[in-house]
Coordinates of C-alpha atoms in Angstrom, one line a residue:
Chain O
M1 CA -25.8 30.3 -9.6
S2 CA -24.6 26.9 -8.4
T3 CA -20.6 26.3 -8.0
A4 CA -20.4 24.0 -10.4
Q5 CA -21.9 25.8 -13.0
A6 CA -19.7 28.7 -12.1
Q7 CA -16.6 26.4 -12.3
M8 CA -17.7 25.1 -15.8
Q9 CA -17.7 28.8 -16.9
T10 CA -14.6 29.9 -15.6
K11 CA -11.8 30.5 -18.0
W12 CA -9.0 28.5 -16.2
W13 CA -6.1 29.0 -18.6
S14 CA -6.9 32.9 -19.0
G15 CA -4.4 33.9 -16.3
G16 CA -4.3 35.6 -13.0
K17 CA -5.3 32.6 -11.3
S18 CA -4.1 28.9 -10.6
P19 CA -5.7 26.8 -13.2
F20 CA -5.6 24.0 -10.8
N21 CA -7.8 25.9 -8.1
V22 CA -5.7 24.9 -5.3
E23 CA -2.7 26.8 -3.6
Y24 CA 0.7 26.0 -4.4
G25 CA 1.8 23.8 -1.4
K26 CA -1.4 21.5 -2.0
L27 CA -0.4 21.2 -5.7
M28 CA 3.1 20.4 -5.1
M29 CA 2.2 18.0 -2.6
W30 CA 0.1 16.0 -5.2
Y31 CA 2.7 16.2 -7.5
F32 CA 5.1 14.9 -5.0
L33 CA 2.8 12.0 -4.4
M34 CA 2.6 11.1 -7.9
S35 CA 6.4 10.9 -8.4
D36 CA 6.4 8.8 -5.0
T37 CA 3.8 6.5 -6.9
F38 CA 6.3 5.9 -9.5
T39 CA 9.0 5.0 -6.9
F40 CA 6.6 2.2 -5.3
G41 CA 5.1 1.4 -8.5
A42 CA 8.9 0.5 -9.8
F43 CA 9.6 -1.4 -6.6
L44 CA 6.4 -3.5 -7.0
I45 CA 7.0 -4.0 -10.7
S46 CA 10.5 -5.3 -10.2
Y47 CA 9.2 -7.7 -7.5
G48 CA 6.7 -8.7 -10.1
T49 CA 9.1 -9.3 -12.7
I50 CA 11.3 -11.5 -10.7
R51 CA 8.2 -13.4 -9.5
F52 CA 7.3 -14.1 -12.9
S53 CA 10.6 -15.2 -13.9
Q54 CA 10.8 -17.9 -11.0
N55 CA 9.1 -21.4 -11.5
Y56 CA 8.4 -21.3 -7.6
W57 CA 7.3 -18.4 -5.3
P58 CA 6.4 -19.1 -1.5
D59 CA 2.6 -19.1 -0.7
P60 CA 2.0 -16.1 1.2
N61 CA -0.7 -18.2 3.4
Q62 CA 1.9 -20.3 4.8
V63 CA 4.6 -17.6 5.2
F64 CA 2.3 -15.2 7.0
N65 CA 0.2 -17.2 9.2
A66 CA 1.3 -16.3 12.6
F67 CA -0.6 -13.9 15.6
P68 CA 0.8 -12.5 18.7
F69 CA 0.4 -14.8 21.6
A70 CA -1.3 -17.3 19.6
G71 CA 1.8 -19.9 19.4
H72 CA 2.0 -21.9 16.7
A73 CA -1.6 -21.6 15.5
N74 CA -2.1 -21.8 11.7
L75 CA -4.1 -18.4 11.2
P76 CA -2.9 -17.2 7.6
L77 CA -3.7 -13.6 6.8
A78 CA -5.4 -12.7 10.1
F79 CA -2.1 -10.5 11.4
V80 CA -1.8 -8.7 8.4
S81 CA -5.6 -7.9 7.8
L82 CA -5.3 -6.4 11.5
M83 CA -2.5 -3.8 10.0
T84 CA -4.5 -3.2 7.2
F85 CA -7.7 -2.5 9.2
I86 CA -5.7 -0.3 11.9
L87 CA -4.4 1.5 8.6
I88 CA -7.8 2.4 7.4
V89 CA -9.1 3.4 10.8
S90 CA -5.9 5.9 11.0
S91 CA -6.8 7.0 7.7
V92 CA -10.6 7.6 8.7
T93 CA -9.3 9.6 11.9
M94 CA -7.1 11.7 9.4
V95 CA -10.1 12.5 7.4
L96 CA -12.1 13.7 10.1
A97 CA -9.0 15.9 11.4
V98 CA -9.0 17.5 7.8
H99 CA -12.9 18.2 8.5
A100 CA -12.2 19.3 11.7
G101 CA -10.0 21.8 10.1
H102 CA -12.2 23.1 7.7
K103 CA -14.6 24.1 10.4
N104 CA -11.6 25.8 12.3
D105 CA -12.5 23.4 15.1
K106 CA -9.2 23.7 16.9
Q107 CA -10.0 20.7 19.6
G108 CA -11.6 18.6 17.0
V109 CA -8.1 18.6 15.3
I110 CA -6.5 17.9 18.2
K111 CA -8.4 14.9 19.1
W112 CA -8.3 13.5 15.8
M113 CA -4.7 14.0 15.1
I114 CA -4.0 12.0 18.5
W115 CA -6.1 9.0 17.3
T116 CA -4.3 9.5 13.9
I117 CA -0.7 9.3 15.3
L118 CA -1.6 6.3 17.8
G119 CA -2.8 4.3 14.7
G120 CA 0.3 5.0 12.8
L121 CA 2.3 3.6 16.0
A122 CA 0.2 0.9 16.3
F123 CA 0.8 0.1 12.6
L124 CA 4.4 0.2 12.8
S125 CA 4.2 -1.8 16.1
C126 CA 2.8 -4.6 14.3
Q127 CA 5.1 -4.3 11.2
A128 CA 8.1 -4.5 13.9
W129 CA 6.4 -7.8 15.5
E130 CA 6.1 -9.4 11.5
W131 CA 9.5 -8.4 10.8
A132 CA 11.2 -9.9 14.0
H133 CA 9.0 -12.9 13.7
L134 CA 10.0 -13.5 10.0
I135 CA 13.7 -12.9 10.5
T136 CA 13.9 -15.3 14.1
G137 CA 11.2 -17.8 13.3
E138 CA 13.4 -20.7 12.0
H139 CA 12.4 -23.7 9.7
A140 CA 14.3 -27.0 8.9
V141 CA 15.6 -26.6 5.4
L142 CA 17.6 -29.2 3.5
I143 CA 20.7 -27.4 2.4
N144 CA 23.5 -29.5 0.4
G145 CA 21.9 -32.7 1.8
Q146 CA 22.0 -31.4 5.2
I147 CA 19.2 -30.0 7.4
Q148 CA 19.4 -26.7 8.7
H149 CA 17.6 -24.2 10.6
I150 CA 17.0 -20.9 8.9
G151 CA 14.5 -17.8 9.1
T152 CA 13.7 -15.3 6.6
T153 CA 16.2 -12.8 5.6
V154 CA 17.5 -10.8 2.6
T155 CA 20.0 -13.8 1.8
M156 CA 18.0 -16.8 3.3
N157 CA 14.6 -18.2 2.4
P158 CA 13.3 -21.1 4.1
W159 CA 10.3 -21.4 2.2
G160 CA 10.9 -23.5 -1.1
P161 CA 9.4 -26.6 -2.4
A162 CA 9.2 -29.6 0.0
A163 CA 12.4 -31.7 0.1
N164 CA 12.1 -35.3 -0.3
V165 CA 12.8 -36.4 3.3
P166 CA 10.9 -37.4 6.6
M167 CA 9.2 -35.1 8.7
I168 CA 11.3 -33.4 11.8
D169 CA 9.2 -32.6 14.9
G170 CA 6.0 -32.9 13.0
H171 CA 7.1 -30.4 10.3
H172 CA 7.7 -30.7 6.8
V173 CA 11.4 -30.2 5.8
T174 CA 11.7 -27.9 2.8
T175 CA 14.4 -26.8 0.3
T176 CA 15.3 -23.2 -0.1
G177 CA 13.1 -20.8 -1.9
P178 CA 14.1 -17.9 -4.2
V179 CA 16.2 -15.8 -2.2
A180 CA 14.6 -12.6 -3.9
F181 CA 11.6 -13.1 -1.8
G182 CA 13.0 -11.8 1.7
G183 CA 14.8 -8.7 -0.2
Y184 CA 11.9 -7.5 -1.7
F185 CA 9.5 -8.3 1.2
F186 CA 12.1 -6.5 3.4
G187 CA 12.8 -3.8 1.1
I188 CA 9.4 -2.6 0.0
T189 CA 7.5 -3.1 3.4
G190 CA 10.5 -1.3 5.2
F191 CA 10.3 1.4 2.4
H192 CA 6.7 1.7 3.1
G193 CA 7.2 1.6 7.0
F194 CA 9.7 4.4 6.6
H195 CA 6.8 6.3 5.0
V196 CA 4.6 5.6 7.5
L197 CA 7.3 6.5 10.1
S198 CA 7.7 10.0 8.3
G199 CA 4.0 10.2 8.4
V200 CA 3.8 9.9 12.1
V201 CA 6.5 12.3 12.5
I202 CA 4.6 15.1 10.1
N203 CA 1.4 14.2 12.3
I204 CA 3.2 14.9 15.7
V205 CA 4.8 18.2 14.1
M206 CA 1.1 19.3 12.9
L207 CA -0.5 18.4 16.3
I208 CA 2.0 20.5 18.1
M209 CA 1.2 23.3 15.7
A210 CA -2.2 22.7 16.4
I211 CA -2.1 22.6 20.3
N212 CA 0.2 25.8 20.0
G213 CA -2.5 27.9 18.2
T214 CA -0.2 28.1 15.1
F215 CA -3.0 27.4 12.6
E216 CA -5.6 29.5 14.6
R217 CA -3.3 32.6 14.2
K218 CA -3.1 31.8 10.4
G219 CA -6.8 31.5 9.9
H220 CA -6.6 28.1 8.3
Y221 CA -5.7 24.6 8.8
W222 CA -4.4 23.8 5.4
M223 CA -1.4 22.2 6.7
I224 CA -3.6 19.5 8.1
E225 CA -4.8 18.8 4.6
K226 CA -1.5 18.5 3.0
A227 CA -0.3 16.4 5.9
G228 CA -3.6 14.4 5.3
L229 CA -3.0 14.1 1.7
Y230 CA 0.4 12.2 2.7
W231 CA -0.9 9.8 5.2
H232 CA -3.8 8.7 2.8
F233 CA -1.0 8.1 0.2
V234 CA 0.8 5.7 2.8
D235 CA -2.6 4.1 3.3
L236 CA -3.0 4.0 -0.7
V237 CA 0.4 2.4 -1.0
W238 CA -0.5 -0.4 1.9
V239 CA -3.5 -1.6 -0.6
F240 CA -1.1 -2.5 -3.2
V241 CA 1.8 -3.7 -0.9
F242 CA -1.1 -6.0 1.0
L243 CA -2.3 -7.1 -2.6
C244 CA 1.3 -7.9 -4.2
F245 CA 2.6 -9.8 -0.8
Y246 CA 0.1 -11.0 0.7
L247 CA -3.3 -11.8 -1.3
I248 CA -2.0 -12.8 -4.7
Chain D
M1 CA -16.6 35.5 -6.4
E2 CA -16.0 35.6 -2.8
H3 CA -12.8 36.8 -0.9
S4 CA -10.1 34.2 -0.2
A5 CA -7.1 34.1 1.7
S6 CA -5.2 32.8 -1.0
S7 CA -5.2 34.3 -4.9
E8 CA -4.9 30.8 -6.2
I9 CA -8.0 29.4 -5.0
T10 CA -10.9 30.5 -7.1
F11 CA -13.6 28.4 -5.8
H12 CA -13.6 27.2 -2.1
H13 CA -15.2 23.8 -1.1
E14 CA -18.2 23.9 1.0
A15 CA -16.8 23.0 4.4
G16 CA -19.8 20.2 4.5
G17 CA -21.6 19.2 7.8
D18 CA -23.1 15.9 8.7
D19 CA -23.4 14.8 5.3
F20 CA -19.5 14.6 4.7
V21 CA -19.2 12.5 7.9
K22 CA -21.9 10.2 6.8
K23 CA -20.2 9.9 3.6
I24 CA -16.8 9.0 5.2
I25 CA -18.6 6.3 7.5
K26 CA -19.9 4.9 4.3
T27 CA -16.7 4.8 2.5
T28 CA -15.0 3.2 5.8
V29 CA -17.6 0.4 5.6
L30 CA -16.9 -0.3 1.9
L31 CA -13.2 -0.3 2.1
S32 CA -13.5 -3.0 5.0
V33 CA -16.2 -5.2 3.0
I34 CA -13.9 -5.0 0.0
T35 CA -11.0 -6.2 2.1
M36 CA -12.9 -8.8 3.7
I37 CA -14.1 -10.2 0.0
E38 CA -10.3 -10.1 -0.9
L39 CA -9.3 -12.0 2.3
G40 CA -12.2 -14.5 1.4
L41 CA -10.9 -15.1 -2.2
G42 CA -7.4 -15.2 -0.8
L43 CA -8.2 -17.8 1.7
T44 CA -10.3 -19.7 -0.5
M45 CA -7.5 -20.1 -2.9
Y46 CA -5.4 -21.4 0.0
A47 CA -7.6 -23.8 1.4
F48 CA -9.1 -25.7 -1.5
P49 CA -7.5 -27.1 -4.4
I50 CA -8.4 -24.8 -7.5
A51 CA -7.5 -25.3 -11.1
A52 CA -4.6 -23.0 -12.1
G53 CA -6.8 -21.0 -14.7
L54 CA -9.6 -20.1 -11.5
K55 CA -6.7 -19.3 -9.4
L56 CA -5.6 -16.6 -12.0
F57 CA -9.2 -15.4 -12.6
L58 CA -9.6 -15.0 -8.5
K59 CA -6.4 -13.0 -8.7
G60 CA -7.4 -11.0 -11.0
V61 CA -10.8 -10.1 -9.5
I62 CA -8.7 -9.4 -6.1
V63 CA -6.6 -7.1 -8.4
I64 CA -9.6 -5.3 -9.5
L65 CA -11.1 -4.8 -6.1
S66 CA -7.7 -3.4 -4.9
L67 CA -7.9 -0.5 -7.7
A68 CA -11.7 0.0 -6.5
K69 CA -10.1 0.4 -3.1
A70 CA -7.7 2.9 -4.4
F71 CA -10.4 4.6 -6.2
Y72 CA -12.3 5.3 -3.0
I73 CA -9.5 6.2 -1.4
V74 CA -8.0 8.7 -3.5
G75 CA -11.6 10.5 -4.7
I76 CA -13.0 10.5 -1.3
F77 CA -10.4 10.6 1.6
M78 CA -8.0 12.5 -0.5
H79 CA -10.8 14.6 -2.3
L80 CA -9.4 14.3 -5.6
G81 CA -13.1 13.6 -6.6
D82 CA -14.2 17.1 -5.6
E83 CA -11.3 19.0 -7.3
I84 CA -11.8 20.7 -10.6
K85 CA -11.0 18.5 -13.7
N86 CA -7.7 20.4 -14.5
L87 CA -6.3 18.8 -11.3
I88 CA -7.8 15.5 -11.6
M89 CA -6.2 15.2 -15.2
T90 CA -2.7 16.4 -14.3
I91 CA -2.3 13.9 -11.6
C92 CA -4.1 11.1 -13.5
V93 CA -3.0 11.2 -17.3
P94 CA 1.2 10.4 -16.2
L95 CA -0.2 7.5 -14.5
M96 CA -1.4 6.0 -17.6
L97 CA 2.6 5.1 -18.1
F98 CA 1.9 2.2 -15.5
I99 CA 0.1 0.4 -18.2
W100 CA 3.0 0.0 -20.4
F101 CA 5.2 -0.4 -17.3
I102 CA 3.4 -3.3 -15.7
A103 CA 2.9 -5.2 -19.0
A104 CA 6.3 -4.8 -20.3
F105 CA 8.0 -5.8 -17.1
L106 CA 5.8 -8.9 -16.4
M107 CA 6.1 -10.1 -19.7
D108 CA 9.8 -9.7 -19.6
G109 CA 9.8 -11.7 -16.3
N110 CA 7.7 -14.4 -18.1
S111 CA 10.1 -14.4 -21.1
W112 CA 12.8 -14.8 -18.9
K113 CA 11.3 -18.0 -17.1
N114 CA 10.6 -19.7 -20.3
L115 CA 13.9 -19.0 -21.7
R116 CA 15.5 -20.6 -18.9
N117 CA 13.3 -23.5 -18.7
S118 CA 13.1 -24.4 -22.6
R119 CA 16.8 -23.5 -23.9
G120 CA 18.6 -23.0 -20.7
K121 CA 18.1 -26.6 -19.7
S122 CA 19.8 -28.0 -22.8
I123 CA 22.9 -26.1 -22.0
V124 CA 23.1 -25.8 -18.1
P125 CA 21.7 -28.6 -16.0
I126 CA 19.3 -27.1 -13.6
E127 CA 20.7 -27.1 -10.1
Q128 CA 17.5 -28.1 -8.2
H129 CA 16.9 -31.5 -7.3
S130 CA 19.9 -32.7 -8.8
P131 CA 22.6 -34.5 -6.8
A132 CA 25.3 -34.2 -9.2
A133 CA 25.0 -30.2 -9.3
E134 CA 24.6 -30.1 -5.3
G135 CA 27.9 -31.7 -4.8
H136 CA 29.7 -28.8 -6.3
H137 CA 28.3 -26.1 -4.0

């Protein structure tokens, strides 16, 4: 009898077993991730509401066009694509760690967990560079009839419509843009980055436990699976942060 | 029924062999390709002057492609596709709240803009591009 057929014939709600066919910790991880989805969803929808209420919103292709060590080259979205790719790859190495865990392959789990942790750290470093670049990168902006040089912070936004004055140093002078841009950008990517950071910490704990043979003694690697769910969720959220802040 | 370490699990998943690794590689390639298509569309909107209607359409395409990515991450990387229907439903059904959530709030934002642009204009002068208003700051 195939497993699928046996599952079909099982009376899941008759008691004596979990109607969800997963252990308690994994089910609770799923519910936590669902609630976290609503937290991120609320943030992104709030951002969407404010953006829809504005007549002008900065073009992400103009704001995010820098790349480390590339000087002033205009490379729209290149760096953030690299970050996306890093996160996808670290998600894949996590799947492989969980897969190795299913086979009780300790060395495999250790190897793939190390790669996943390195991927997470690489992503965080990229984000630190992007934030620093955005905050310290100053642009000529016309404020109260005077030209000032400001960076992007939660209280200042140099990415407004072009001002009707001559260029300075070959750059267009703009007026100030909607101040909510910086607040939402730093708030939401910061909240996501904090999830990545805690994911890296969780993964390091899992790696230490795997090296110490904790899972070997338990006889299963289910903890790796739960950490994996969290890590994939972080990747999943990035898909939507990437969509809302950089693509559209 | 096989013996299990936890009474909560009635059916264990197959550990899977090389087939599974192949499936993961396929999914990775798919996710990368979708991301590249999204980037291509995003850069097209930046590089070429495009009518507002077409731009909105392209953005809609990008949103749908992102949802496809989410489907593959949750279904294959997180193995939700391999779970039983009860678990899939207990996770997916509450998420339908998002349909109302997104529609209601984006419409709210849009209406806010329209009100400010039409009714607001006759009451308060717009501060942007207005030398008179700028003097007060």
